[in-house]
Coordinates of C-alpha atoms in Angstrom, one line a residue:
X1 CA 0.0 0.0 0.0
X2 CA 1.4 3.5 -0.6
X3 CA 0.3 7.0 -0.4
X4 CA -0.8 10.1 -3.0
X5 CA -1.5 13.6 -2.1
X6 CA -4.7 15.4 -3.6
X7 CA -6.5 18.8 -3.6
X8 CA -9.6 18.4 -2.6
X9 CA -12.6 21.2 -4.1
X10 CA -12.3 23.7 -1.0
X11 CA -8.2 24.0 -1.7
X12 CA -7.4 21.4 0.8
X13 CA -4.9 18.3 0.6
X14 CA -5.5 15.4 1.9
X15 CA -3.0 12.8 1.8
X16 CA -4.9 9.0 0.3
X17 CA -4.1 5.4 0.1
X18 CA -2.8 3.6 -2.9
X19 CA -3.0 0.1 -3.7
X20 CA 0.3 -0.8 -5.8
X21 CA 0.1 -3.5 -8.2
X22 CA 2.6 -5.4 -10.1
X23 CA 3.5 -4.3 -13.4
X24 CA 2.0 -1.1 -12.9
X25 CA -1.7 -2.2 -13.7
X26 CA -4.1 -2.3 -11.0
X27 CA -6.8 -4.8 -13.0
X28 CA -6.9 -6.6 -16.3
X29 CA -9.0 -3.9 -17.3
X30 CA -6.2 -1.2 -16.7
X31 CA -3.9 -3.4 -18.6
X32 CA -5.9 -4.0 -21.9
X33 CA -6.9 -0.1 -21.8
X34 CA -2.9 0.4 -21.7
X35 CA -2.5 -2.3 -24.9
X36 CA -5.7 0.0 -26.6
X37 CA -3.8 2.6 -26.1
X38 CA -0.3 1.7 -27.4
X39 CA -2.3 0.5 -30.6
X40 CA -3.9 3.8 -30.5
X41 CA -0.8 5.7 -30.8
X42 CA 0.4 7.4 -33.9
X43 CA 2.7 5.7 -36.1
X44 CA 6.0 7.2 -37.3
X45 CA 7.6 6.5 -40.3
X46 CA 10.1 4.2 -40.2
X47 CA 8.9 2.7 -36.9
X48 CA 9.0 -1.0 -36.9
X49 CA 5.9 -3.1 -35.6
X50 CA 5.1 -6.5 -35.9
X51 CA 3.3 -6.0 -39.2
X52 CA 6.1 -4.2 -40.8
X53 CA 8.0 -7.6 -39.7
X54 CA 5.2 -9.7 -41.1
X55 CA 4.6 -8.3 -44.4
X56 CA 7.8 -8.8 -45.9
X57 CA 8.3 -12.3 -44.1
X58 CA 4.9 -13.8 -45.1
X59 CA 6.1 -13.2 -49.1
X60 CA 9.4 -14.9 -48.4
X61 CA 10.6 -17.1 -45.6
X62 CA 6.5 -17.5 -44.4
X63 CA 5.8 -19.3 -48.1
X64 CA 8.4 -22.1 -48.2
X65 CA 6.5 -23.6 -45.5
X66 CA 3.7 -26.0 -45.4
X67 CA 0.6 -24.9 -46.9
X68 CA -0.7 -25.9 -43.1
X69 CA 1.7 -24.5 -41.2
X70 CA 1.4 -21.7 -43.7
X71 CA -2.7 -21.2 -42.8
X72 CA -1.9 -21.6 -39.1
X73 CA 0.8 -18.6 -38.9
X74 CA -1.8 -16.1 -40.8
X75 CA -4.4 -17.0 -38.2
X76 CA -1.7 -16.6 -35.7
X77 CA -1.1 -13.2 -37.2
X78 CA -4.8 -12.2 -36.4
X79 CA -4.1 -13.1 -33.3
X80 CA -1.7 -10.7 -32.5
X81 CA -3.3 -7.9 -34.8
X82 CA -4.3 -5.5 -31.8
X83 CA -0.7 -5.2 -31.2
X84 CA 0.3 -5.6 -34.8
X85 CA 0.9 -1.4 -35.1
X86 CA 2.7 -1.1 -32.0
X87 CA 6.3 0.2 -32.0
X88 CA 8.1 -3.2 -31.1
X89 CA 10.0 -1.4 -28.6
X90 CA 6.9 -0.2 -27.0
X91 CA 6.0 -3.8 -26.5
X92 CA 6.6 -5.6 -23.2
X93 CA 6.5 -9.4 -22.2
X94 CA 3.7 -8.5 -19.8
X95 CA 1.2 -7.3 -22.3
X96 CA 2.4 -9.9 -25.0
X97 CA 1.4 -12.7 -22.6
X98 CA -1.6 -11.0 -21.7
X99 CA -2.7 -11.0 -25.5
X100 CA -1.2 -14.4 -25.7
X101 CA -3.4 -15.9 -22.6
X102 CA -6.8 -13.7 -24.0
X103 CA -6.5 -14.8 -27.9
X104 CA -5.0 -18.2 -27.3
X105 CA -6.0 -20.3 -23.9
X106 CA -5.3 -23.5 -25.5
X107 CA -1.8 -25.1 -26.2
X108 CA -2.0 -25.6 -30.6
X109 CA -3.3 -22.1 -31.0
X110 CA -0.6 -20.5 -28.6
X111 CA 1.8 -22.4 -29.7
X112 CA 1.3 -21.1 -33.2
X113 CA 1.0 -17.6 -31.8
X114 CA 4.5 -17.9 -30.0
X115 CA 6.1 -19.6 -32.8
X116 CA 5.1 -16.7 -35.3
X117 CA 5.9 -14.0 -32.7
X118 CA 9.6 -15.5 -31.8
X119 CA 10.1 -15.5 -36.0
X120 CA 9.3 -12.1 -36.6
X121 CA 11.8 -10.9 -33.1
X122 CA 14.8 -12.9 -35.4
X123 CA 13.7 -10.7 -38.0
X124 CA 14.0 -7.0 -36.0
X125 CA 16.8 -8.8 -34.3
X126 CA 18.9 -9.2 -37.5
X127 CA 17.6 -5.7 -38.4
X128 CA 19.0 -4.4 -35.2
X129 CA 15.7 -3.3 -34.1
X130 CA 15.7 -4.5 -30.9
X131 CA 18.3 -6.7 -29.1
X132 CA 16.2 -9.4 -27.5
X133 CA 13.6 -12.2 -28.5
X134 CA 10.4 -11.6 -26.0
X135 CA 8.9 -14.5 -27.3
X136 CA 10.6 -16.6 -25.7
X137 CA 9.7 -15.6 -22.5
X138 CA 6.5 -16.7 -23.1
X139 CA 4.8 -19.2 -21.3
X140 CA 1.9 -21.5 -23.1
X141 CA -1.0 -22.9 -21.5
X142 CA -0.6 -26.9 -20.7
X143 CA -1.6 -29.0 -23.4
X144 CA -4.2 -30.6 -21.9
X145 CA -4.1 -34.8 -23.6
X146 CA -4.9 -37.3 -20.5
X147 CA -8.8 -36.5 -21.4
X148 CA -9.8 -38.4 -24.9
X149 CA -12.9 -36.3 -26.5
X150 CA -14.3 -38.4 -29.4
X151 CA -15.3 -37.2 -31.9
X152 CA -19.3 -36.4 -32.3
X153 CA -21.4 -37.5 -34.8
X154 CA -21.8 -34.1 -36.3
X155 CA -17.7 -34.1 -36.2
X156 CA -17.6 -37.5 -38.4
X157 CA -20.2 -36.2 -40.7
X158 CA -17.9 -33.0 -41.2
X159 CA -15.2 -35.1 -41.8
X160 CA -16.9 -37.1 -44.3
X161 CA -17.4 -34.1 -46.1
X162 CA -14.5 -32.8 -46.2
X163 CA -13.2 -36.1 -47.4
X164 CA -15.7 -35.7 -50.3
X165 CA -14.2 -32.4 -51.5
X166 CA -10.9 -33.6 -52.2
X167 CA -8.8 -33.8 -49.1
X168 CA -7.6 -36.8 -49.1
X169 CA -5.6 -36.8 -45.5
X170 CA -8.8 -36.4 -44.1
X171 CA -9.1 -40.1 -44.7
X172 CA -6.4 -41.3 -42.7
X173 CA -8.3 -39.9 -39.3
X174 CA -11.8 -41.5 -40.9
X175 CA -9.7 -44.9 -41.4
X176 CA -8.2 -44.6 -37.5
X177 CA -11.9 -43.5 -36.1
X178 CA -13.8 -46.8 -38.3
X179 CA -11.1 -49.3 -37.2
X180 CA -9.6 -48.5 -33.9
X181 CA -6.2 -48.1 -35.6
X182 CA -3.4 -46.3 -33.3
X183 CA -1.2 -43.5 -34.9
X184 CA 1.6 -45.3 -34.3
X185 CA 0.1 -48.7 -36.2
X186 CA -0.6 -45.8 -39.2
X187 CA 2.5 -44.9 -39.5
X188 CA 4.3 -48.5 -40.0
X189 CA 1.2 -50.1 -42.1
X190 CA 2.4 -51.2 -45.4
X191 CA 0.2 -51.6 -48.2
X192 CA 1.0 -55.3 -48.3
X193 CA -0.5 -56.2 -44.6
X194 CA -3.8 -55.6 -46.1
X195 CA -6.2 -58.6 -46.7
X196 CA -9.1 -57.3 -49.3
X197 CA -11.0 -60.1 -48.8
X198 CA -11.3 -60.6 -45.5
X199 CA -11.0 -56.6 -45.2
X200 CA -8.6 -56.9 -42.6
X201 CA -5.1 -55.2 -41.9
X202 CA -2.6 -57.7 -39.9
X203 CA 1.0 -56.9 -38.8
X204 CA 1.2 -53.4 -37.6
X205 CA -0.7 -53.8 -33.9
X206 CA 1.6 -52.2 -31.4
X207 CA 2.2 -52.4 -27.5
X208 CA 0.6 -56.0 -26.6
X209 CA 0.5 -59.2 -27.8
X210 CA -3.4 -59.1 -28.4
X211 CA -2.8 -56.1 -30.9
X212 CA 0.3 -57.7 -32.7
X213 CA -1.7 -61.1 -33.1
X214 CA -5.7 -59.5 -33.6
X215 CA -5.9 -57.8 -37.0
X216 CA -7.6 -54.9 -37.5
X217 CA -10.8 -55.1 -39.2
X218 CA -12.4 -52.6 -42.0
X219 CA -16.2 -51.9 -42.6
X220 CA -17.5 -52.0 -46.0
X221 CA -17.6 -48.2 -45.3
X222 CA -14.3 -47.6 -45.2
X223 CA -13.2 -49.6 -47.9
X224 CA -13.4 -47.1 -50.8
X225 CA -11.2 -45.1 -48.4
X226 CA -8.4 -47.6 -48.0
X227 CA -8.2 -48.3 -52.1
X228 CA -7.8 -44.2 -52.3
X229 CA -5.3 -43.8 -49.4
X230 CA -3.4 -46.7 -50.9
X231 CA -3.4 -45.2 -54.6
X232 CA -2.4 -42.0 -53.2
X233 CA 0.8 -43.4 -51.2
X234 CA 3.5 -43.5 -53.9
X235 CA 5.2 -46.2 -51.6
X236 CA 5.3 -49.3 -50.0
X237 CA 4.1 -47.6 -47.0
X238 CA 0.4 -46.9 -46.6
X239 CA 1.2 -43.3 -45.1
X240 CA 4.3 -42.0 -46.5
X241 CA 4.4 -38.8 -44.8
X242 CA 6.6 -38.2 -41.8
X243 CA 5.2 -37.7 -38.2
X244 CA 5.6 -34.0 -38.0
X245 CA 3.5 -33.2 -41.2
X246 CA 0.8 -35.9 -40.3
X247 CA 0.5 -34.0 -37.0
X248 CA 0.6 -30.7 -39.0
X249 CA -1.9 -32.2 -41.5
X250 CA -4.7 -33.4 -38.8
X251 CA -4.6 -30.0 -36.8
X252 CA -5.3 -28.3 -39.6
X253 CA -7.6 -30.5 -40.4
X254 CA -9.3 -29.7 -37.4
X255 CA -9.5 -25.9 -38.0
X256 CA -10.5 -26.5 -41.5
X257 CA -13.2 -28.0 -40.6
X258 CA -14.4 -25.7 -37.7
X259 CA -13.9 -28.1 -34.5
X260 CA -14.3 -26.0 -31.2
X261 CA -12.7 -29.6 -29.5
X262 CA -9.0 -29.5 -29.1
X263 CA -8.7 -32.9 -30.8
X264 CA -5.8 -35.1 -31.0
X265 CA -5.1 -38.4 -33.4
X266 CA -5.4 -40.5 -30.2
X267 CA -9.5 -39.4 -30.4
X268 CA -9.7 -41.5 -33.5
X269 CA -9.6 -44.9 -31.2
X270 CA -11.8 -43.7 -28.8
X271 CA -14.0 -42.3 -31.1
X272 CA -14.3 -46.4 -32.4
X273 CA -15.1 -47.6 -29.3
X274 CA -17.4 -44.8 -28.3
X275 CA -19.1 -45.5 -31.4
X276 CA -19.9 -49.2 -31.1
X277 CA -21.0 -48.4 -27.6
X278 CA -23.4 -46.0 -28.8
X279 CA -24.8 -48.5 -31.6
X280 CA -25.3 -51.6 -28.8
X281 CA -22.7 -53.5 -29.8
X282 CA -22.2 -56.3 -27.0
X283 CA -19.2 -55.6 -25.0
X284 CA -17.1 -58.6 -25.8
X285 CA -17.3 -57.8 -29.7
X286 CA -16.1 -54.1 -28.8
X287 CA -13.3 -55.6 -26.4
X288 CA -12.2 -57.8 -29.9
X289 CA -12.7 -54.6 -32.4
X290 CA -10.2 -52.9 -30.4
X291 CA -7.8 -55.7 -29.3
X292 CA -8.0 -55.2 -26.0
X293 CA -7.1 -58.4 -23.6
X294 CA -9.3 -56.8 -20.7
X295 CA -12.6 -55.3 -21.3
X296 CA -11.5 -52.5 -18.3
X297 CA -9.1 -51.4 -21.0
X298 CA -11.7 -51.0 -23.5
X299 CA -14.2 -49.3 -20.4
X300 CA -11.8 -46.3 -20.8
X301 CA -12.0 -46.0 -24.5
X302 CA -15.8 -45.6 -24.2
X303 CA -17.4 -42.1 -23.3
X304 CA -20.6 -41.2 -23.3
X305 CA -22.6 -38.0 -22.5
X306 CA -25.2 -37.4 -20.1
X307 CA -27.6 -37.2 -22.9
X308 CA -26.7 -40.8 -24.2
X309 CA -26.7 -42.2 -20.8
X310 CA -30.7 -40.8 -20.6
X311 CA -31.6 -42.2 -23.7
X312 CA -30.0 -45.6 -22.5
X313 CA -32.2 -45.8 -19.2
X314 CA -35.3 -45.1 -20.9
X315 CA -34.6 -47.5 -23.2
X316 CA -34.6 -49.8 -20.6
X317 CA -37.7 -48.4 -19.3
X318 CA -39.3 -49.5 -22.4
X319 CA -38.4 -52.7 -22.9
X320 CA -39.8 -53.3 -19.5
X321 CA -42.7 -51.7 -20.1
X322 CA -43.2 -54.4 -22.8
X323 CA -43.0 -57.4 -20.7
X324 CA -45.0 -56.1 -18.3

């Protein structure tokens, strides 16, 4: 606490509390009015900001990237856009952060904002703008993966759709969500462990022995989807991308197609289970689909929403009704 001294209306001082605060704001609200303000301030010429960084970098170094990672540094960009006219030097790791935490509160997006923001500092700090990278003082928010959230049946229609207009990747995540399939049994499946016939894929089951020995079976659905993801693969290999662009191509699958989930290629499997849940499926069946040795392993793969789990008991309502 600290002190001020003000003249009050009959010419009298009087000597007040103050509340000090760190960073010099005394609420959130003080410090985005401070961050309006900075973007309110007239720009000089020849002042550099972060869009006088990004403009010349996103038609150069930005475009030999990834068409993904390409799409996920311009919304990144938006992102930052309240700050975007601010001289850099203006610019403080407090009121980064606090756009930072405000734009992005999950890990991908603030990743992507960070990642963007620590490029353009390399930039001013070849330019000898400033002599520092703030982005790296920024922390992210935890990436949150111990919960598995399936994906909804609204989600797996989207992505059917988006299959249908020509992106192709899209049906790697339908093949892992239709068949229980880890990412890790995607990326060592070779063409040649398929079965058409008994629409089966054997030899690429990971972690137990039930996996390795259990093949993975494909529904009629899918099908069409494995003959184009194997025509597509130009090797042996039925993915023959690497593990960073497969992880670059499903999270922007996932903005492309408008997900407010923070989904993960792990939710493919439990998606599966879920799934058969939902349809009745008997337990044990589900237990074999997705090689599991215990059905308690299989128990964690299912989840199901309050509304489910009401539609479930009055089922059961019914069919005793009908007996009665």
């Amino acid at each position: 606490m600290g002190w001020k001294t003000v003249e009050l209306e009959d010419g009298k001082k009087k000597r007040i509390p103050v509340k000090r605060t760190k960073g010099g704001f005394a609420s959130k609200t003080d410090a985005l009015n401070y961050t309006l303000a900075l973007r309110g301030q007239q720009i000089k010429k020849g002042t550099v900001t972060l869009n006088t960084l990004y403009q010349p970098w996103s038609t150069s170094a930005l475009l030999k990237l990834s068409k993904s990672k390409q799409t996920a540094y311009k919304i990144a960009f938006g992102k930052w856009e309240q700050l975007a006219y601010t001289d850099i030097s203006q610019l403080t790791i407090g009121v980064l952060q606090d756009q930072l935490d405000e734009k992005a509160p999950t890990f991908y997006p603030a990743r992507d904002m960070k990642s963007l923001l620590s490029h353009l500092y390399k930039r001013a700090i070849a330019q000898g703008d400033v002599t520092s990278n703030l982005a790296e003082f920024l922390v992210l928010p935890k990436l949150e993966e111990g919960e598995k959230t399936p994906f909804s049946s609204e989600e797996l229609k989207s992505l059917w759709k988006d299959y249908a207009d020509g992106h192709t990747f899209t049906g790697y995540i339908l093949l892992m969500s239709y068949s229980g399939m880890m990412p890790g049994e995607l990326f060592i499946a070779e063409k040649a462990m398929i079965d058409w016939g008994k629409q089966t894929i054997l030899g690429c089951g990971l972690k137990t022995k039930k996996r390795k020995e259990t093949p993975l079976v494909i529904a009629d659905i899918i099908l069409p989807v494995l003959h184009d993801l194997c025509e597509h693969s130009k090797s042996k290999m039925l993915l023959d991308l690497n593990r960073d662009y497969f992880y670059e191509q499903f999270h922007e699958t996932m903005r492309r197609c408008g997900f407010a989930a923070e989904h993960t290629p792990y939710d493919c499997r439990h998606s599966t289970a879920t799934a058969l849940a939902l349809a009745d499926i008997p337990p044990s069946i589900i237990q074999k689909v997705m090689r599991h040795t215990k059905f308690a392993t299989t128990q964690r793969y299912i989840h199901v929403d309050a509304d489910s789990m009401l539609e479930a008991v009055n089922k059961i309502a019914k069919d005793e009704d009908s007996h009665a």
